[in-house]
PDB file of C-alpha atoms in Angstrom:
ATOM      1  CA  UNK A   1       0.000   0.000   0.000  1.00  0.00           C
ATOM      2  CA  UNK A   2       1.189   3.569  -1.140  1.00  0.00           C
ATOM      3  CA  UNK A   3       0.037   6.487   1.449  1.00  0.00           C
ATOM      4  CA  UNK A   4       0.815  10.138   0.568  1.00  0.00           C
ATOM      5  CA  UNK A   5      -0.484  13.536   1.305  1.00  0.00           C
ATOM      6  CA  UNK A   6      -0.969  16.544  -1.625  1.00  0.00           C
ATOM      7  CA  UNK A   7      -1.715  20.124   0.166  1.00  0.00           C
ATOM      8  CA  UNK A   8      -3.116  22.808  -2.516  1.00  0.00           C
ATOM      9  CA  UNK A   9      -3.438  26.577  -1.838  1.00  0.00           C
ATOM     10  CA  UNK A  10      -5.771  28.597  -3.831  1.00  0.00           C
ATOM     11  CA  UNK A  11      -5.283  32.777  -3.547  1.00  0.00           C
ATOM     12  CA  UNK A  12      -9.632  32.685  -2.616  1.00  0.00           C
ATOM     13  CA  UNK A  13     -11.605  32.810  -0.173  1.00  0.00           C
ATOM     14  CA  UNK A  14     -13.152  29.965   0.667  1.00  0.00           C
ATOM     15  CA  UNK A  15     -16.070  29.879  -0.780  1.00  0.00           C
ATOM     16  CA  UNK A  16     -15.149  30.738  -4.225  1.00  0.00           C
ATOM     17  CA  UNK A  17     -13.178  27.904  -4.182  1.00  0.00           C
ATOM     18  CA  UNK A  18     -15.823  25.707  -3.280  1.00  0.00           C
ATOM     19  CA  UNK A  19     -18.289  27.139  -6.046  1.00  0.00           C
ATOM     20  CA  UNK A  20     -15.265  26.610  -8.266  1.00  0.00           C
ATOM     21  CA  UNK A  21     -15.089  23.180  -7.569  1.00  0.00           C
ATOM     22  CA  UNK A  22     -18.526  22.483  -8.085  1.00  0.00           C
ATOM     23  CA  UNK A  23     -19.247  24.397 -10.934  1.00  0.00           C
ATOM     24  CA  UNK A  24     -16.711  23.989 -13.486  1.00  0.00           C
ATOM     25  CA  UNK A  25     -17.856  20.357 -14.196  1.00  0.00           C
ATOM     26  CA  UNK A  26     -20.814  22.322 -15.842  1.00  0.00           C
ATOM     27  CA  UNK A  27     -18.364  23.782 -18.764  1.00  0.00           C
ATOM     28  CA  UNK A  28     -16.154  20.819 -19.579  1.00  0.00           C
ATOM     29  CA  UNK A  29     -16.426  22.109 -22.871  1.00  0.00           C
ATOM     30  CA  UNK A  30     -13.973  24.532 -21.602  1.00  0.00           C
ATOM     31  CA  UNK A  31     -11.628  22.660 -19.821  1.00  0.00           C
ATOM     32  CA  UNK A  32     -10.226  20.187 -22.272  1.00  0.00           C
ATOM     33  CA  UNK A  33      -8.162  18.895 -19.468  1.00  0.00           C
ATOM     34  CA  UNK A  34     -11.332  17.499 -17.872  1.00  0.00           C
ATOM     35  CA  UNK A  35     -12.782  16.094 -21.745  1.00  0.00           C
ATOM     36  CA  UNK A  36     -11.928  12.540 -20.297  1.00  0.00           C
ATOM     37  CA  UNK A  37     -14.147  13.178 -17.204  1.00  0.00           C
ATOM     38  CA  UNK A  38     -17.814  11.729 -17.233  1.00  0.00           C
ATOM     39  CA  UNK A  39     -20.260  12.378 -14.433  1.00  0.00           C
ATOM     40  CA  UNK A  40     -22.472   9.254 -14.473  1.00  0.00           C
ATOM     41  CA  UNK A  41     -24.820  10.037 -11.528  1.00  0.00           C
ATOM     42  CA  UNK A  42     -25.298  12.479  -9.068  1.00  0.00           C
ATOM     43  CA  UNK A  43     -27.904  13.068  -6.017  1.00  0.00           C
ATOM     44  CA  UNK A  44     -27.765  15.560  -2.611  1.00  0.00           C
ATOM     45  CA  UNK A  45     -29.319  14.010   0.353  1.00  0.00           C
ATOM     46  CA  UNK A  46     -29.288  16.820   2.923  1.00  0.00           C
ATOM     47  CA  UNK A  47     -25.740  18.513   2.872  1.00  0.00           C
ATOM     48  CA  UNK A  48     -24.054  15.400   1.827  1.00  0.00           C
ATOM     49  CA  UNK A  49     -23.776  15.289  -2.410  1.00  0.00           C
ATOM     50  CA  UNK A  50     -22.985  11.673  -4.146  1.00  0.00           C
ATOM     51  CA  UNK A  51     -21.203  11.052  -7.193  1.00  0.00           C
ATOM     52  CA  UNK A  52     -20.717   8.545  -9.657  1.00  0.00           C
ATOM     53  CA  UNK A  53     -18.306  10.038 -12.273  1.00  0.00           C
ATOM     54  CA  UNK A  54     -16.141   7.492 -15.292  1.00  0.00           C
ATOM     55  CA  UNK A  55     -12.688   9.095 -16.121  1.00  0.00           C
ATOM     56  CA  UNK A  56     -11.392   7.451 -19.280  1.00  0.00           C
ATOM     57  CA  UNK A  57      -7.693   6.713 -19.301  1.00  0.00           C
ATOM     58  CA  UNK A  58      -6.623   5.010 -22.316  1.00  0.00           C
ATOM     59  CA  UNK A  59      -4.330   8.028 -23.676  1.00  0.00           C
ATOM     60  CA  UNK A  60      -2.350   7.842 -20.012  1.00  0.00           C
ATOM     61  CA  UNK A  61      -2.462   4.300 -18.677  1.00  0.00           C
ATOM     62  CA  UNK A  62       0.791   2.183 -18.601  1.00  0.00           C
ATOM     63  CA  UNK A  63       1.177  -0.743 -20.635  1.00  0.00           C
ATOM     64  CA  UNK A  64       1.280  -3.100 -17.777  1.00  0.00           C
ATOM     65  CA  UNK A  65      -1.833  -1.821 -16.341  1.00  0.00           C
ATOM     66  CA  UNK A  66      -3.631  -1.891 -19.681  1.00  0.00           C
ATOM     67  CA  UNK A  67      -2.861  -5.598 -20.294  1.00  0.00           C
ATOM     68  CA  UNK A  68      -4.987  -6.309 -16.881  1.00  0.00           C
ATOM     69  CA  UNK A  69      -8.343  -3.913 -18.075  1.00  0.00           C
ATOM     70  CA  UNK A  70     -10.689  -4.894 -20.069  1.00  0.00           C
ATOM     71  CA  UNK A  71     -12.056  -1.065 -19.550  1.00  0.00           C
ATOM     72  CA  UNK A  72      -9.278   1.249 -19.575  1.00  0.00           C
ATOM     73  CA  UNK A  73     -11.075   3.753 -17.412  1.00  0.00           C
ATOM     74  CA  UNK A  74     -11.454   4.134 -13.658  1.00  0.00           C
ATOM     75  CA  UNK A  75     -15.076   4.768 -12.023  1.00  0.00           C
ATOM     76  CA  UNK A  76     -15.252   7.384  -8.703  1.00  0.00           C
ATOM     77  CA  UNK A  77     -17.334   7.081  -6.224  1.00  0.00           C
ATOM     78  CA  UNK A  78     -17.546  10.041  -3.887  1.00  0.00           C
ATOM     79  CA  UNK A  79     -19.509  11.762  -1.097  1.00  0.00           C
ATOM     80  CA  UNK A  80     -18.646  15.484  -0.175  1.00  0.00           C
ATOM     81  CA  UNK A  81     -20.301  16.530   2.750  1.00  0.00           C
ATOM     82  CA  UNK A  82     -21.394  20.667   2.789  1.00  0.00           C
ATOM     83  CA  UNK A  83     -21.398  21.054   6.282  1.00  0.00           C
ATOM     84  CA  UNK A  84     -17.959  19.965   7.299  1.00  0.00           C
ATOM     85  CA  UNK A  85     -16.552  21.017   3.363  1.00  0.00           C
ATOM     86  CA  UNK A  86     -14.999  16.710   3.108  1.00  0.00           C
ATOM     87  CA  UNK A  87     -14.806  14.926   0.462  1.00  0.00           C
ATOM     88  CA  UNK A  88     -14.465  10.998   0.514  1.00  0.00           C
ATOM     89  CA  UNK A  89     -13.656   9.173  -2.592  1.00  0.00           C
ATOM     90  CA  UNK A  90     -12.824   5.757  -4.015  1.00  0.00           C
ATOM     91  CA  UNK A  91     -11.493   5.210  -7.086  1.00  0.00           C
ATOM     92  CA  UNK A  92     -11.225   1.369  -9.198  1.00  0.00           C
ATOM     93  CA  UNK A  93     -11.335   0.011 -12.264  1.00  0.00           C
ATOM     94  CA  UNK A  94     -14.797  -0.903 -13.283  1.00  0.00           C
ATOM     95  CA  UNK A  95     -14.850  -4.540 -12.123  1.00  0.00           C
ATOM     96  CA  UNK A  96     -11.240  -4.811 -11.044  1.00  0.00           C
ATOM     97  CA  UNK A  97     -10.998  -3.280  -7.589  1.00  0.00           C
ATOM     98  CA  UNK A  98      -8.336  -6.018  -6.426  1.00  0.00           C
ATOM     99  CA  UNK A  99      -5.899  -4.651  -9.704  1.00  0.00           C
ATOM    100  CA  UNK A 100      -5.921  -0.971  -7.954  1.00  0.00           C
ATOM    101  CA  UNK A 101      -8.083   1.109  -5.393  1.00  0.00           C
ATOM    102  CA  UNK A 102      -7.252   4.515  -4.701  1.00  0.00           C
ATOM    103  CA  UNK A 103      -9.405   5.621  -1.398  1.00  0.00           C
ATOM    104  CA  UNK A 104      -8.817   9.487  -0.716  1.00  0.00           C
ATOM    105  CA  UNK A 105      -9.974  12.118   2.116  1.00  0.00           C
ATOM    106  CA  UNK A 106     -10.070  15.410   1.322  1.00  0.00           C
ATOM    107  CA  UNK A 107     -10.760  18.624   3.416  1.00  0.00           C
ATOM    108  CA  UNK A 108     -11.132  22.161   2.165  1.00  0.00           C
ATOM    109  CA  UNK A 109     -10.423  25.240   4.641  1.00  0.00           C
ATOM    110  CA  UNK A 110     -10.142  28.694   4.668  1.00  0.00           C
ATOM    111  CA  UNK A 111      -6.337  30.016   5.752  1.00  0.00           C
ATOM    112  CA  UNK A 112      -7.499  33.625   5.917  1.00  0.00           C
ATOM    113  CA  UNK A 113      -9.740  35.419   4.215  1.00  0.00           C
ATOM    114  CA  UNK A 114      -8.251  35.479   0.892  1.00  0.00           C
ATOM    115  CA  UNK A 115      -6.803  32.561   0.599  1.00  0.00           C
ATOM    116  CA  UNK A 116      -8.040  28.649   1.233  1.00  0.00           C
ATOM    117  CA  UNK A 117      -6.354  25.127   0.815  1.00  0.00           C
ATOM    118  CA  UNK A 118      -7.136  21.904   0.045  1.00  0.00           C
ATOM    119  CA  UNK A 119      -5.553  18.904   1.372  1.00  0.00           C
ATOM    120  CA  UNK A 120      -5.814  14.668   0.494  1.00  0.00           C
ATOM    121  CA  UNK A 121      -5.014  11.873   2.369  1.00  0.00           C
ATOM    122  CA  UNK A 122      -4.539   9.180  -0.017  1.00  0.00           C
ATOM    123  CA  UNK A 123      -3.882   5.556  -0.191  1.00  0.00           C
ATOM    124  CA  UNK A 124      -3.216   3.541  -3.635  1.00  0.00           C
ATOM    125  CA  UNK A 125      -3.659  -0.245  -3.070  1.00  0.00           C
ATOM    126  CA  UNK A 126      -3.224  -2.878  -5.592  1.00  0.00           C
ATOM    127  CA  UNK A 127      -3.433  -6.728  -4.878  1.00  0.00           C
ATOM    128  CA  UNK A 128      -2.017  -7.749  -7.970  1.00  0.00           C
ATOM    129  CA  UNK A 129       0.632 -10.803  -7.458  1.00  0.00           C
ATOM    130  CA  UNK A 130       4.714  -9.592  -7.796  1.00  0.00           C
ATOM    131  CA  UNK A 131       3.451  -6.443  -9.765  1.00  0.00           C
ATOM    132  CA  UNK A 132       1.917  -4.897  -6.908  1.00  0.00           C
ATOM    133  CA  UNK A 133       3.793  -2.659  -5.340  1.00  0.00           C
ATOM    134  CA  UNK A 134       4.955  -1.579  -9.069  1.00  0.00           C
ATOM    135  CA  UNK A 135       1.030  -0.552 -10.020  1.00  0.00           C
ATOM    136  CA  UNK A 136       0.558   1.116  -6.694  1.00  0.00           C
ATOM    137  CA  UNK A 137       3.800   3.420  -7.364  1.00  0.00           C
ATOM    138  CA  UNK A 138       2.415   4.401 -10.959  1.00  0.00           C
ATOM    139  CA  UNK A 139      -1.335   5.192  -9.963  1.00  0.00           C
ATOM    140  CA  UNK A 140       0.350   7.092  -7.404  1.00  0.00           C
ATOM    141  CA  UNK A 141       2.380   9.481 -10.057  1.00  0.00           C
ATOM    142  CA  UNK A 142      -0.714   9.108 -12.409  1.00  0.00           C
ATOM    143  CA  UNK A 143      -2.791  10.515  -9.547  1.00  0.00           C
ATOM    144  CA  UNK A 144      -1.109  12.850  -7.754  1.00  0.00           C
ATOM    145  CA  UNK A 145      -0.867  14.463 -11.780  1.00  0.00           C
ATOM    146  CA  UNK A 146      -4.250  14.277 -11.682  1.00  0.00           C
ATOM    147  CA  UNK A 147      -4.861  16.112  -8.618  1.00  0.00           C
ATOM    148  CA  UNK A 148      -2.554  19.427  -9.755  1.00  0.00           C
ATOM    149  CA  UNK A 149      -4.077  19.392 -13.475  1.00  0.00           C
ATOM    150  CA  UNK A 150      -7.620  19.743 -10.992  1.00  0.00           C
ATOM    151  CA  UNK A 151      -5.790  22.102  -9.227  1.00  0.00           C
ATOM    152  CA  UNK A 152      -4.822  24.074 -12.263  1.00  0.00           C
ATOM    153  CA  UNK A 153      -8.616  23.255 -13.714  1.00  0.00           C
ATOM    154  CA  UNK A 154     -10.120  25.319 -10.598  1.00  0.00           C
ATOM    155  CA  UNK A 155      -7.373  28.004 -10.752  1.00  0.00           C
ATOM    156  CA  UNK A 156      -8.035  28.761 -14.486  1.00  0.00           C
ATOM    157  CA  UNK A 157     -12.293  28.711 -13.516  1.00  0.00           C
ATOM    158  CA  UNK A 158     -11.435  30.577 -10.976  1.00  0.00           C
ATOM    159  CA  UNK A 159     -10.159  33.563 -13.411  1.00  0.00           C
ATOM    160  CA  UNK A 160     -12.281  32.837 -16.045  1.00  0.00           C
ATOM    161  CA  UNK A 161     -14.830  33.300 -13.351  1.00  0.00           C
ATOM    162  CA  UNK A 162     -13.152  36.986 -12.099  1.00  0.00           C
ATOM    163  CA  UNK A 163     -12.804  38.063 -15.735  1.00  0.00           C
ATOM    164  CA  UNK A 164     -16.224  37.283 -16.904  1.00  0.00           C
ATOM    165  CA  UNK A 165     -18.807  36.292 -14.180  1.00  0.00           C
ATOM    166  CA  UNK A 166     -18.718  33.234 -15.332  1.00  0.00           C
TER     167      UNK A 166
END
């Protein structure tokens, strides 16, 4: 098992970043970064909101990991909960959670008011025989990238957002 912390600060206030990270799912068509992101499902119950989203990986997934898919994609399963601004996640192969499982924490917080952060707690496990401490090191490159081309995906709503009212 691979465990490993990412710590993000965004020049915002809270709150913006938070409408940030919500919204921009709702203009993928400008965030080409995102164009292998699907959102399958999503439902609020109270102030917790569930997702269901299918990120497609075939242009980025290592040979050795694309030999074991029969789906080169990974499906996420998340809660973030609006009270306590948390997000819980689990991410897995469709099918193949014993090849890799990425389980994640994540907790957004205001440092002052101008600027917030937003911090994971992640752990990559793979039960794949001999190879799997080898998959568990690549997913976690593959999704630690991941996390700062989100990062950058929110910074550049974020000033689309200040230039336009978008």
């Amino acid at each position: 098992m691979k465990q490993y912390k990412v710590v993000q600060t965004f020049p915002v206030p809270l709150q913006d970043l938070l409408k940030a990270r919500e919204d921009r799912y709702k203009y993928l068509d400008q965030f080409p970064e995102l164009k292998n992101v699907e959102l399958l499902e999503e439902r609020k119950e109270g102030n917790k909101v569930f997702q269901k989203r299918k990120v497609k990986l075939a242009d980025s997934l290592p040979k050795v990991l694309a030999t074991l898919l029969s789906d080169p994609s990974l499906l996420e399963n998340s809660v973030f909960d609006l009270s306590t601004n948390t997000h819980e996640f689990t991410i897995a192969p469709p099918g193949n959670d014993s090849i890799v499982t990425i389980k994640g924490f994540s907790i957004y917080k205001e440092l002052n008011p101008g600027e917030s952060e937003r911090s994971y707690d992640v752990q990559v496990i793979s039960g794949v025989f001999l190879m799997g401490s080898v998959i568990e090191t690549v997913i976690e490159e593959i999704h630690r990238h991941s996390l700062e081309k989100d990062k950058n995906s929110i910074s550049e709503f974020l000033k689309r957002g200040q230039n336009s009212g978008a």
